[in-house]
PDB file of N, CA and C in Angstrom:
ATOM      1  N   PHE A   1       0.466  15.675   0.176  1.00  0.00           N
ATOM      2  CA  PHE A   1      -0.274  15.730  -1.890  1.00  0.00           C
ATOM      3  C   PHE A   1      -1.444  16.039  -1.837  1.00  0.00           C
ATOM      4  N   PRO A   2      -1.620  17.166  -1.863  1.00  0.00           N
ATOM      5  CA  PRO A   2      -3.749  17.877  -1.935  1.00  0.00           C
ATOM      6  C   PRO A   2      -4.357  16.329  -3.693  1.00  0.00           C
ATOM      7  N   ILE A   3      -5.161  16.649  -3.227  1.00  0.00           N
ATOM      8  CA  ILE A   3      -6.275  15.654  -3.683  1.00  0.00           C
ATOM      9  C   ILE A   3      -8.018  17.281  -4.036  1.00  0.00           C
ATOM     10  N   ASP A   4      -7.270  16.838  -5.219  1.00  0.00           N
ATOM     11  CA  ASP A   4      -9.159  17.562  -5.507  1.00  0.00           C
ATOM     12  C   ASP A   4     -10.174  16.200  -6.643  1.00  0.00           C
ATOM     13  N   ILE A   5     -11.342  15.517  -5.356  1.00  0.00           N
ATOM     14  CA  ILE A   5     -11.839  13.989  -5.750  1.00  0.00           C
ATOM     15  C   ILE A   5     -13.588  15.316  -5.302  1.00  0.00           C
ATOM     16  N   THR A   6     -14.164  15.045  -6.200  1.00  0.00           N
ATOM     17  CA  THR A   6     -15.844  15.182  -5.808  1.00  0.00           C
ATOM     18  C   THR A   6     -16.503  13.147  -6.373  1.00  0.00           C
ATOM     19  N   PHE A   7     -17.233  12.612  -5.147  1.00  0.00           N
ATOM     20  CA  PHE A   7     -17.807  11.565  -5.760  1.00  0.00           C
ATOM     21  C   PHE A   7     -19.318  11.991  -5.239  1.00  0.00           C
ATOM     22  N   LYS A   8     -20.869  10.731  -5.904  1.00  0.00           N
ATOM     23  CA  LYS A   8     -21.140  11.301  -4.834  1.00  0.00           C
ATOM     24  C   LYS A   8     -21.778   9.495  -5.077  1.00  0.00           C
ATOM     25  N   SER A   9     -22.665   8.789  -4.507  1.00  0.00           N
ATOM     26  CA  SER A   9     -22.874   7.851  -3.688  1.00  0.00           C
ATOM     27  C   SER A   9     -24.473   7.479  -3.966  1.00  0.00           C
ATOM     28  N   THR A  10     -25.615   6.066  -3.370  1.00  0.00           N
ATOM     29  CA  THR A  10     -26.741   6.146  -2.208  1.00  0.00           C
ATOM     30  C   THR A  10     -26.281   5.250  -1.368  1.00  0.00           C
ATOM     31  N   ASN A  11     -24.693   4.676  -2.049  1.00  0.00           N
ATOM     32  CA  ASN A  11     -24.895   3.519  -1.024  1.00  0.00           C
ATOM     33  C   ASN A  11     -23.218   3.469  -0.789  1.00  0.00           C
ATOM     34  N   PRO A  12     -22.526   3.054   0.589  1.00  0.00           N
ATOM     35  CA  PRO A  12     -21.566   3.278   1.028  1.00  0.00           C
ATOM     36  C   PRO A  12     -20.302   1.472   0.142  1.00  0.00           C
ATOM     37  N   PHE A  13     -21.463   1.225  -0.461  1.00  0.00           N
ATOM     38  CA  PHE A  13     -20.149  -0.252  -0.976  1.00  0.00           C
ATOM     39  C   PHE A  13     -19.976   0.245  -1.286  1.00  0.00           C
ATOM     40  N   GLY A  14     -18.334  -0.584  -1.672  1.00  0.00           N
ATOM     41  CA  GLY A  14     -17.189  -0.130  -3.036  1.00  0.00           C
ATOM     42  C   GLY A  14     -16.862   1.719  -2.294  1.00  0.00           C
ATOM     43  N   TRP A  15     -16.942   1.765  -0.847  1.00  0.00           N
ATOM     44  CA  TRP A  15     -16.368   2.938  -1.272  1.00  0.00           C
ATOM     45  C   TRP A  15     -15.498   3.543  -1.796  1.00  0.00           C
ATOM     46  N   PRO A  16     -15.190   4.612  -1.612  1.00  0.00           N
ATOM     47  CA  PRO A  16     -13.272   4.844  -2.513  1.00  0.00           C
ATOM     48  C   PRO A  16     -12.405   4.791  -1.689  1.00  0.00           C
ATOM     49  N   GLN A  17     -11.347   3.910  -1.466  1.00  0.00           N
ATOM     50  CA  GLN A  17     -10.198   4.081  -0.349  1.00  0.00           C
ATOM     51  C   GLN A  17      -8.771   4.886  -1.577  1.00  0.00           C
ATOM     52  N   ILE A  18      -8.137   4.674  -0.968  1.00  0.00           N
ATOM     53  CA  ILE A  18      -6.705   5.847  -1.269  1.00  0.00           C
ATOM     54  C   ILE A  18      -5.829   4.989  -0.833  1.00  0.00           C
ATOM     55  N   VAL A  19      -4.921   4.196  -2.395  1.00  0.00           N
ATOM     56  CA  VAL A  19      -4.082   2.596  -2.479  1.00  0.00           C
ATOM     57  C   VAL A  19      -2.740   4.522  -2.327  1.00  0.00           C
ATOM     58  N   LEU A  20      -1.895   3.259  -1.175  1.00  0.00           N
ATOM     59  CA  LEU A  20      -0.123   4.099  -1.132  1.00  0.00           C
ATOM     60  C   LEU A  20       0.876   3.075  -1.760  1.00  0.00           C
ATOM     61  N   SER A  21       1.451   3.199  -2.350  1.00  0.00           N
ATOM     62  CA  SER A  21       2.850   1.923  -3.476  1.00  0.00           C
ATOM     63  C   SER A  21       3.421   3.331  -2.397  1.00  0.00           C
ATOM     64  N   VAL A  22       5.105   2.801  -1.272  1.00  0.00           N
ATOM     65  CA  VAL A  22       6.318   3.887  -1.272  1.00  0.00           C
ATOM     66  C   VAL A  22       6.988   3.217  -2.064  1.00  0.00           C
ATOM     67  N   TYR A  23       7.665   3.854  -2.258  1.00  0.00           N
ATOM     68  CA  TYR A  23       8.900   3.514  -2.732  1.00  0.00           C
ATOM     69  C   TYR A  23      10.389   4.028  -2.681  1.00  0.00           C
ATOM     70  N   GLY A  24      11.468   3.347  -2.210  1.00  0.00           N
ATOM     71  CA  GLY A  24      12.886   3.963  -2.576  1.00  0.00           C
ATOM     72  C   GLY A  24      13.730   2.391  -2.420  1.00  0.00           C
ATOM     73  N   PRO A  25      15.410   3.700  -3.054  1.00  0.00           N
ATOM     74  CA  PRO A  25      16.639   2.665  -2.856  1.00  0.00           C
ATOM     75  C   PRO A  25      17.244   1.564  -1.898  1.00  0.00           C
ATOM     76  N   ASP A  26      16.814   1.003  -2.255  1.00  0.00           N
ATOM     77  CA  ASP A  26      17.551  -0.223  -1.303  1.00  0.00           C
ATOM     78  C   ASP A  26      19.017   0.379  -0.990  1.00  0.00           C
ATOM     79  N   PHE A  27      19.934  -0.794  -0.092  1.00  0.00           N
ATOM     80  CA  PHE A  27      21.291  -0.340  -0.663  1.00  0.00           C
ATOM     81  C   PHE A  27      22.168  -0.213  -1.203  1.00  0.00           C
ATOM     82  N   PHE A  28      21.468  -1.204  -3.037  1.00  0.00           N
ATOM     83  CA  PHE A  28      22.542  -0.945  -3.767  1.00  0.00           C
ATOM     84  C   PHE A  28      22.338   0.311  -4.865  1.00  0.00           C
ATOM     85  N   GLY A  29      20.921   0.775  -4.095  1.00  0.00           N
ATOM     86  CA  GLY A  29      20.969   2.416  -5.206  1.00  0.00           C
ATOM     87  C   GLY A  29      19.472   2.820  -6.375  1.00  0.00           C
ATOM     88  N   HIS A  30      19.794   0.097  -6.414  1.00  0.00           N
ATOM     89  CA  HIS A  30      18.144   0.697  -7.122  1.00  0.00           C
ATOM     90  C   HIS A  30      16.412   0.555  -6.146  1.00  0.00           C
ATOM     91  N   ASP A  31      15.962   1.503  -6.938  1.00  0.00           N
ATOM     92  CA  ASP A  31      14.144   1.405  -6.110  1.00  0.00           C
ATOM     93  C   ASP A  31      12.866   0.288  -6.517  1.00  0.00           C
ATOM     94  N   VAL A  32      13.074   0.279  -4.986  1.00  0.00           N
ATOM     95  CA  VAL A  32      12.522  -1.505  -4.294  1.00  0.00           C
ATOM     96  C   VAL A  32      11.490  -1.093  -3.426  1.00  0.00           C
ATOM     97  N   VAL A  33      10.377  -1.168  -3.776  1.00  0.00           N
ATOM     98  CA  VAL A  33       8.961  -1.465  -3.240  1.00  0.00           C
ATOM     99  C   VAL A  33       8.989  -0.923  -0.676  1.00  0.00           C
ATOM    100  N   ARG A  34       8.667  -0.468  -1.080  1.00  0.00           N
ATOM    101  CA  ARG A  34       8.980  -0.145   0.342  1.00  0.00           C
ATOM    102  C   ARG A  34       7.883   0.158   1.152  1.00  0.00           C
ATOM    103  N   GLY A  35       6.478  -0.592   0.649  1.00  0.00           N
ATOM    104  CA  GLY A  35       5.804  -0.766   0.914  1.00  0.00           C
ATOM    105  C   GLY A  35       4.293  -0.069   0.651  1.00  0.00           C
ATOM    106  N   TYR A  36       2.973  -1.026   0.898  1.00  0.00           N
ATOM    107  CA  TYR A  36       1.512  -1.050  -0.062  1.00  0.00           C
ATOM    108  C   TYR A  36       0.976  -0.492   1.868  1.00  0.00           C
ATOM    109  N   GLY A  37      -0.196  -0.226   1.382  1.00  0.00           N
ATOM    110  CA  GLY A  37      -1.220   0.439   2.879  1.00  0.00           C
ATOM    111  C   GLY A  37      -2.089   0.981   1.880  1.00  0.00           C
ATOM    112  N   ALA A  38      -3.601   0.952   2.652  1.00  0.00           N
ATOM    113  CA  ALA A  38      -4.933   1.403   2.091  1.00  0.00           C
ATOM    114  C   ALA A  38      -5.897   1.678   2.682  1.00  0.00           C
ATOM    115  N   VAL A  39      -6.632   2.911   2.747  1.00  0.00           N
ATOM    116  CA  VAL A  39      -7.513   3.204   3.408  1.00  0.00           C
ATOM    117  C   VAL A  39      -9.249   3.469   3.178  1.00  0.00           C
ATOM    118  N   HIS A  40     -10.221   3.813   3.427  1.00  0.00           N
ATOM    119  CA  HIS A  40     -11.138   4.188   3.253  1.00  0.00           C
ATOM    120  C   HIS A  40     -11.125   5.447   3.053  1.00  0.00           C
ATOM    121  N   VAL A  41     -12.205   6.058   2.184  1.00  0.00           N
ATOM    122  CA  VAL A  41     -11.733   8.580   2.702  1.00  0.00           C
ATOM    123  C   VAL A  41     -13.120   8.008   3.480  1.00  0.00           C
ATOM    124  N   PRO A  42     -13.259   8.609   4.566  1.00  0.00           N
ATOM    125  CA  PRO A  42     -14.238   9.546   5.834  1.00  0.00           C
ATOM    126  C   PRO A  42     -14.931   9.879   4.835  1.00  0.00           C
ATOM    127  N   PHE A  43     -16.148   9.334   5.308  1.00  0.00           N
ATOM    128  CA  PHE A  43     -16.897  10.696   4.140  1.00  0.00           C
ATOM    129  C   PHE A  43     -18.083  12.238   5.238  1.00  0.00           C
ATOM    130  N   THR A  44     -18.542  11.543   6.011  1.00  0.00           N
ATOM    131  CA  THR A  44     -18.390  12.805   6.952  1.00  0.00           C
ATOM    132  C   THR A  44     -17.254  13.645   6.836  1.00  0.00           C
ATOM    133  N   PRO A  45     -17.967  15.560   6.569  1.00  0.00           N
ATOM    134  CA  PRO A  45     -16.831  17.009   6.977  1.00  0.00           C
ATOM    135  C   PRO A  45     -16.381  17.054   8.059  1.00  0.00           C
ATOM    136  N   GLY A  46     -14.913  17.007   7.741  1.00  0.00           N
ATOM    137  CA  GLY A  46     -14.353  17.457   9.244  1.00  0.00           C
ATOM    138  C   GLY A  46     -12.824  17.317   8.314  1.00  0.00           C
ATOM    139  N   ARG A  47     -12.133  17.379   9.690  1.00  0.00           N
ATOM    140  CA  ARG A  47     -10.628  16.588   9.305  1.00  0.00           C
ATOM    141  C   ARG A  47     -10.404  15.551  10.503  1.00  0.00           C
ATOM    142  N   HIS A  48      -9.899  15.022   8.526  1.00  0.00           N
ATOM    143  CA  HIS A  48      -9.701  13.181   9.386  1.00  0.00           C
ATOM    144  C   HIS A  48      -8.524  12.657   9.525  1.00  0.00           C
ATOM    145  N   ARG A  49      -7.548  12.236  10.395  1.00  0.00           N
ATOM    146  CA  ARG A  49      -6.122  11.342  10.788  1.00  0.00           C
ATOM    147  C   ARG A  49      -6.146  10.089  10.488  1.00  0.00           C
ATOM    148  N   ARG A  50      -6.245   9.231  10.013  1.00  0.00           N
ATOM    149  CA  ARG A  50      -5.708   7.878   9.356  1.00  0.00           C
ATOM    150  C   ARG A  50      -4.683   8.016   9.216  1.00  0.00           C
ATOM    151  N   THR A  51      -3.913   6.289  10.104  1.00  0.00           N
ATOM    152  CA  THR A  51      -3.098   6.515   9.767  1.00  0.00           C
ATOM    153  C   THR A  51      -2.694   4.631   9.064  1.00  0.00           C
ATOM    154  N   ILE A  52      -1.904   4.390   8.580  1.00  0.00           N
ATOM    155  CA  ILE A  52      -1.509   3.801   7.494  1.00  0.00           C
ATOM    156  C   ILE A  52      -0.981   2.899   7.828  1.00  0.00           C
ATOM    157  N   ALA A  53      -1.227   1.302   8.300  1.00  0.00           N
ATOM    158  CA  ALA A  53      -0.186  -0.142   8.726  1.00  0.00           C
ATOM    159  C   ALA A  53       0.339  -0.040   7.056  1.00  0.00           C
ATOM    160  N   MET A  54       1.487   0.216   7.282  1.00  0.00           N
ATOM    161  CA  MET A  54       1.709  -0.249   5.570  1.00  0.00           C
ATOM    162  C   MET A  54       2.921  -1.982   5.768  1.00  0.00           C
ATOM    163  N   PHE A  55       2.685  -2.803   5.119  1.00  0.00           N
ATOM    164  CA  PHE A  55       3.366  -4.244   4.006  1.00  0.00           C
ATOM    165  C   PHE A  55       4.686  -4.180   3.415  1.00  0.00           C
ATOM    166  N   VAL A  56       5.268  -4.895   3.587  1.00  0.00           N
ATOM    167  CA  VAL A  56       5.071  -5.241   1.862  1.00  0.00           C
ATOM    168  C   VAL A  56       5.307  -6.577   1.964  1.00  0.00           C
ATOM    169  N   PRO A  57       5.624  -7.504   0.242  1.00  0.00           N
ATOM    170  CA  PRO A  57       5.222  -8.889   0.301  1.00  0.00           C
ATOM    171  C   PRO A  57       6.478  -9.783   0.445  1.00  0.00           C
ATOM    172  N   GLU A  58       7.072 -10.581   1.150  1.00  0.00           N
ATOM    173  CA  GLU A  58       8.004 -11.149   0.880  1.00  0.00           C
ATOM    174  C   GLU A  58       7.725 -12.323  -0.283  1.00  0.00           C
ATOM    175  N   SER A  59       9.195 -13.324  -0.543  1.00  0.00           N
ATOM    176  CA  SER A  59       9.935 -14.421  -0.451  1.00  0.00           C
ATOM    177  C   SER A  59       8.841 -15.059  -0.200  1.00  0.00           C
ATOM    178  N   THR A  60       8.839 -16.515  -0.837  1.00  0.00           N
ATOM    179  CA  THR A  60       7.817 -17.812   0.050  1.00  0.00           C
ATOM    180  C   THR A  60       9.450 -18.582   0.823  1.00  0.00           C
ATOM    181  N   SER A  61      11.312 -18.020  -0.047  1.00  0.00           N
ATOM    182  CA  SER A  61      12.113 -18.933   0.619  1.00  0.00           C
ATOM    183  C   SER A  61      13.606 -18.896   0.006  1.00  0.00           C
ATOM    184  N   ARG A  62      14.040 -18.959   1.093  1.00  0.00           N
ATOM    185  CA  ARG A  62      15.088 -18.490   1.642  1.00  0.00           C
ATOM    186  C   ARG A  62      16.748 -18.030   0.415  1.00  0.00           C
ATOM    187  N   LEU A  63      16.082 -18.871  -0.821  1.00  0.00           N
ATOM    188  CA  LEU A  63      16.794 -18.578  -2.174  1.00  0.00           C
ATOM    189  C   LEU A  63      16.418 -17.792  -2.519  1.00  0.00           C
ATOM    190  N   GLN A  64      15.184 -17.839  -2.583  1.00  0.00           N
ATOM    191  CA  GLN A  64      14.042 -16.587  -3.895  1.00  0.00           C
ATOM    192  C   GLN A  64      14.987 -14.440  -2.963  1.00  0.00           C
ATOM    193  N   GLN A  65      14.927 -15.127  -1.734  1.00  0.00           N
ATOM    194  CA  GLN A  65      15.070 -13.531  -1.028  1.00  0.00           C
ATOM    195  C   GLN A  65      16.209 -12.957  -1.024  1.00  0.00           C
ATOM    196  N   PHE A  66      16.980 -14.191  -1.260  1.00  0.00           N
ATOM    197  CA  PHE A  66      19.099 -13.826  -1.298  1.00  0.00           C
ATOM    198  C   PHE A  66      18.635 -13.469  -3.072  1.00  0.00           C
ATOM    199  N   THR A  67      18.514 -14.136  -4.064  1.00  0.00           N
ATOM    200  CA  THR A  67      17.782 -13.580  -5.630  1.00  0.00           C
ATOM    201  C   THR A  67      17.364 -12.711  -5.630  1.00  0.00           C
ATOM    202  N   SER A  68      16.103 -11.718  -4.312  1.00  0.00           N
ATOM    203  CA  SER A  68      15.883 -11.270  -4.250  1.00  0.00           C
ATOM    204  C   SER A  68      16.849  -9.398  -4.557  1.00  0.00           C
ATOM    205  N   TRP A  69      17.252 -10.778  -3.753  1.00  0.00           N
ATOM    206  CA  TRP A  69      18.636  -8.891  -2.729  1.00  0.00           C
ATOM    207  C   TRP A  69      19.830  -8.652  -3.495  1.00  0.00           C
ATOM    208  N   LEU A  70      20.227  -9.788  -4.371  1.00  0.00           N
ATOM    209  CA  LEU A  70      20.896  -9.731  -5.169  1.00  0.00           C
ATOM    210  C   LEU A  70      20.795  -9.013  -5.789  1.00  0.00           C
ATOM    211  N   THR A  71      19.931  -8.737  -7.353  1.00  0.00           N
ATOM    212  CA  THR A  71      19.561  -8.313  -8.559  1.00  0.00           C
ATOM    213  C   THR A  71      18.830  -6.989  -7.695  1.00  0.00           C
ATOM    214  N   GLY A  72      18.488  -6.865  -6.758  1.00  0.00           N
ATOM    215  CA  GLY A  72      17.603  -5.592  -6.537  1.00  0.00           C
ATOM    216  C   GLY A  72      16.132  -5.921  -6.903  1.00  0.00           C
ATOM    217  N   ARG A  73      15.958  -7.108  -7.599  1.00  0.00           N
ATOM    218  CA  ARG A  73      14.069  -7.624  -8.539  1.00  0.00           C
ATOM    219  C   ARG A  73      13.293  -7.978  -6.654  1.00  0.00           C
ATOM    220  N   ARG A  74      13.115  -6.750  -6.098  1.00  0.00           N
ATOM    221  CA  ARG A  74      12.066  -7.574  -4.824  1.00  0.00           C
ATOM    222  C   ARG A  74      10.413  -7.789  -5.488  1.00  0.00           C
ATOM    223  N   PRO A  75       9.943  -8.746  -4.441  1.00  0.00           N
ATOM    224  CA  PRO A  75       8.323  -8.618  -5.489  1.00  0.00           C
ATOM    225  C   PRO A  75       7.778  -7.810  -4.795  1.00  0.00           C
ATOM    226  N   GLU A  76       6.951  -8.261  -6.072  1.00  0.00           N
ATOM    227  CA  GLU A  76       6.176  -6.383  -5.946  1.00  0.00           C
ATOM    228  C   GLU A  76       4.166  -7.216  -6.710  1.00  0.00           C
ATOM    229  N   PHE A  77       3.073  -5.861  -5.988  1.00  0.00           N
ATOM    230  CA  PHE A  77       2.119  -6.314  -6.522  1.00  0.00           C
ATOM    231  C   PHE A  77       1.736  -6.012  -7.727  1.00  0.00           C
ATOM    232  N   THR A  78       2.082  -6.015  -9.392  1.00  0.00           N
ATOM    233  CA  THR A  78       1.169  -6.111 -10.095  1.00  0.00           C
ATOM    234  C   THR A  78      -0.419  -5.159 -10.607  1.00  0.00           C
ATOM    235  N   ASP A  79      -0.715  -4.926  -9.986  1.00  0.00           N
ATOM    236  CA  ASP A  79      -1.646  -4.300  -9.737  1.00  0.00           C
ATOM    237  C   ASP A  79      -2.577  -4.333  -7.935  1.00  0.00           C
ATOM    238  N   PRO A  80      -2.762  -2.499  -7.916  1.00  0.00           N
ATOM    239  CA  PRO A  80      -3.076  -2.070  -7.034  1.00  0.00           C
ATOM    240  C   PRO A  80      -3.907  -2.749  -6.533  1.00  0.00           C
ATOM    241  N   ARG A  81      -5.653  -2.738  -7.463  1.00  0.00           N
ATOM    242  CA  ARG A  81      -6.394  -4.140  -6.623  1.00  0.00           C
ATOM    243  C   ARG A  81      -6.331  -4.862  -5.602  1.00  0.00           C
ATOM    244  N   VAL A  82      -5.321  -5.079  -5.530  1.00  0.00           N
ATOM    245  CA  VAL A  82      -4.855  -6.438  -4.652  1.00  0.00           C
ATOM    246  C   VAL A  82      -4.778  -5.705  -2.944  1.00  0.00           C
ATOM    247  N   VAL A  83      -4.238  -4.568  -2.895  1.00  0.00           N
ATOM    248  CA  VAL A  83      -3.669  -3.849  -1.358  1.00  0.00           C
ATOM    249  C   VAL A  83      -4.873  -3.164  -1.411  1.00  0.00           C
ATOM    250  N   ALA A  84      -6.107  -2.957  -2.058  1.00  0.00           N
ATOM    251  CA  ALA A  84      -7.767  -2.497  -1.600  1.00  0.00           C
ATOM    252  C   ALA A  84      -8.166  -3.686  -1.215  1.00  0.00           C
ATOM    253  N   GLN A  85      -8.165  -4.317  -2.463  1.00  0.00           N
ATOM    254  CA  GLN A  85      -9.491  -6.392  -1.974  1.00  0.00           C
ATOM    255  C   GLN A  85      -8.747  -6.598  -0.538  1.00  0.00           C
ATOM    256  N   GLY A  86      -9.656  -6.980  -0.309  1.00  0.00           N
ATOM    257  CA  GLY A  86      -9.170  -8.847   1.154  1.00  0.00           C
ATOM    258  C   GLY A  86      -8.920  -9.314  -0.156  1.00  0.00           C
ATOM    259  N   GLU A  87      -9.615  -9.879  -0.981  1.00  0.00           N
ATOM    260  CA  GLU A  87      -9.666 -11.540  -1.641  1.00  0.00           C
ATOM    261  C   GLU A  87      -8.404 -11.539  -2.891  1.00  0.00           C
ATOM    262  N   GLY A  88      -7.651 -13.210  -1.709  1.00  0.00           N
ATOM    263  CA  GLY A  88      -6.658 -13.378  -2.656  1.00  0.00           C
ATOM    264  C   GLY A  88      -5.592 -13.253  -1.616  1.00  0.00           C
ATOM    265  N   ARG A  89      -5.848 -12.000  -0.247  1.00  0.00           N
ATOM    266  CA  ARG A  89      -4.692 -11.808   0.743  1.00  0.00           C
ATOM    267  C   ARG A  89      -4.273 -12.608   1.456  1.00  0.00           C
ATOM    268  N   GLU A  90      -4.861 -13.523   1.246  1.00  0.00           N
ATOM    269  CA  GLU A  90      -4.821 -13.696   3.282  1.00  0.00           C
ATOM    270  C   GLU A  90      -3.886 -15.224   2.485  1.00  0.00           C
ATOM    271  N   VAL A  91      -2.990 -15.962   1.185  1.00  0.00           N
ATOM    272  CA  VAL A  91      -2.239 -16.670   0.747  1.00  0.00           C
ATOM    273  C   VAL A  91      -1.241 -16.318   0.281  1.00  0.00           C
ATOM    274  N   THR A  92      -1.106 -14.620   0.239  1.00  0.00           N
ATOM    275  CA  THR A  92       0.143 -14.083   0.303  1.00  0.00           C
ATOM    276  C   THR A  92       1.009 -13.493   1.176  1.00  0.00           C
ATOM    277  N   ARG A  93       2.320 -13.399   1.836  1.00  0.00           N
ATOM    278  CA  ARG A  93       3.520 -13.874   2.983  1.00  0.00           C
ATOM    279  C   ARG A  93       3.298 -12.223   2.526  1.00  0.00           C
ATOM    280  N   VAL A  94       4.207 -11.960   3.586  1.00  0.00           N
ATOM    281  CA  VAL A  94       3.785 -10.024   3.899  1.00  0.00           C
ATOM    282  C   VAL A  94       4.426 -10.563   4.673  1.00  0.00           C
ATOM    283  N   ARG A  95       5.402  -8.401   5.014  1.00  0.00           N
ATOM    284  CA  ARG A  95       5.978  -7.790   6.296  1.00  0.00           C
ATOM    285  C   ARG A  95       5.443  -6.435   6.780  1.00  0.00           C
ATOM    286  N   SER A  96       5.714  -6.593   8.245  1.00  0.00           N
ATOM    287  CA  SER A  96       5.140  -5.243   8.150  1.00  0.00           C
ATOM    288  C   SER A  96       6.571  -4.732   8.176  1.00  0.00           C
ATOM    289  N   GLN A  97       5.170  -3.231   7.827  1.00  0.00           N
ATOM    290  CA  GLN A  97       7.627  -2.174   7.307  1.00  0.00           C
ATOM    291  C   GLN A  97       6.360  -0.828   7.626  1.00  0.00           C
ATOM    292  N   GLY A  98       5.887  -0.781   8.808  1.00  0.00           N
ATOM    293  CA  GLY A  98       5.955   0.262   9.163  1.00  0.00           C
ATOM    294  C   GLY A  98       4.899   1.608   8.826  1.00  0.00           C
ATOM    295  N   PHE A  99       4.272   2.297   9.283  1.00  0.00           N
ATOM    296  CA  PHE A  99       2.925   3.874   8.766  1.00  0.00           C
ATOM    297  C   PHE A  99       2.597   4.075   8.236  1.00  0.00           C
ATOM    298  N   VAL A 100       2.255   4.962   8.284  1.00  0.00           N
ATOM    299  CA  VAL A 100       1.630   6.855   6.820  1.00  0.00           C
ATOM    300  C   VAL A 100       0.430   6.945   7.348  1.00  0.00           C
ATOM    301  N   THR A 101       0.958   8.204   7.874  1.00  0.00           N
ATOM    302  CA  THR A 101      -0.249   9.504   8.061  1.00  0.00           C
ATOM    303  C   THR A 101      -0.570   9.772   7.528  1.00  0.00           C
ATOM    304  N   ILE A 102      -2.037  10.491   7.491  1.00  0.00           N
ATOM    305  CA  ILE A 102      -2.572  11.279   6.113  1.00  0.00           C
ATOM    306  C   ILE A 102      -3.950  11.492   7.013  1.00  0.00           C
ATOM    307  N   SER A 103      -4.130  12.752   6.378  1.00  0.00           N
ATOM    308  CA  SER A 103      -4.887  13.831   6.456  1.00  0.00           C
ATOM    309  C   SER A 103      -6.016  14.061   5.768  1.00  0.00           C
ATOM    310  N   PHE A 104      -7.111  13.985   6.006  1.00  0.00           N
ATOM    311  CA  PHE A 104      -7.857  14.614   5.151  1.00  0.00           C
ATOM    312  C   PHE A 104      -9.074  15.412   5.477  1.00  0.00           C
ATOM    313  N   ASN A 105      -9.723  16.191   4.727  1.00  0.00           N
ATOM    314  CA  ASN A 105      -9.898  17.558   4.770  1.00  0.00           C
ATOM    315  C   ASN A 105     -11.060  17.369   3.627  1.00  0.00           C
ATOM    316  N   ILE A 106     -11.935  16.873   4.600  1.00  0.00           N
ATOM    317  CA  ILE A 106     -13.484  16.393   3.859  1.00  0.00           C
ATOM    318  C   ILE A 106     -14.691  17.620   4.054  1.00  0.00           C
ATOM    319  N   MET A 107     -15.223  17.823   3.405  1.00  0.00           N
ATOM    320  CA  MET A 107     -16.686  18.798   2.622  1.00  0.00           C
ATOM    321  C   MET A 107     -17.668  18.319   2.195  1.00  0.00           C
TER     322      MET A 107
END
């Protein structure tokens, strides 16, 4: 999807990131999260390709996993900043869920 954005900054601290939230249908037709991922936007001019490792949160117990599978309500992040920041994510159980390749044309 083409995105046109202009940024101006004096330092790279907190450089912009693109946060991806991928959704899709499960076996029962429920719309569930298929993966989350984030990548920093490159700051040098040119064409850049980035491969983003996607991950999905998991329930902590077998009972919660079965209940979420049965009801179609899988664990999700309510705030996309959780994906972009590393703080507090070390206590979250996640599973790797593939990759997404994104292409940037920076001027």
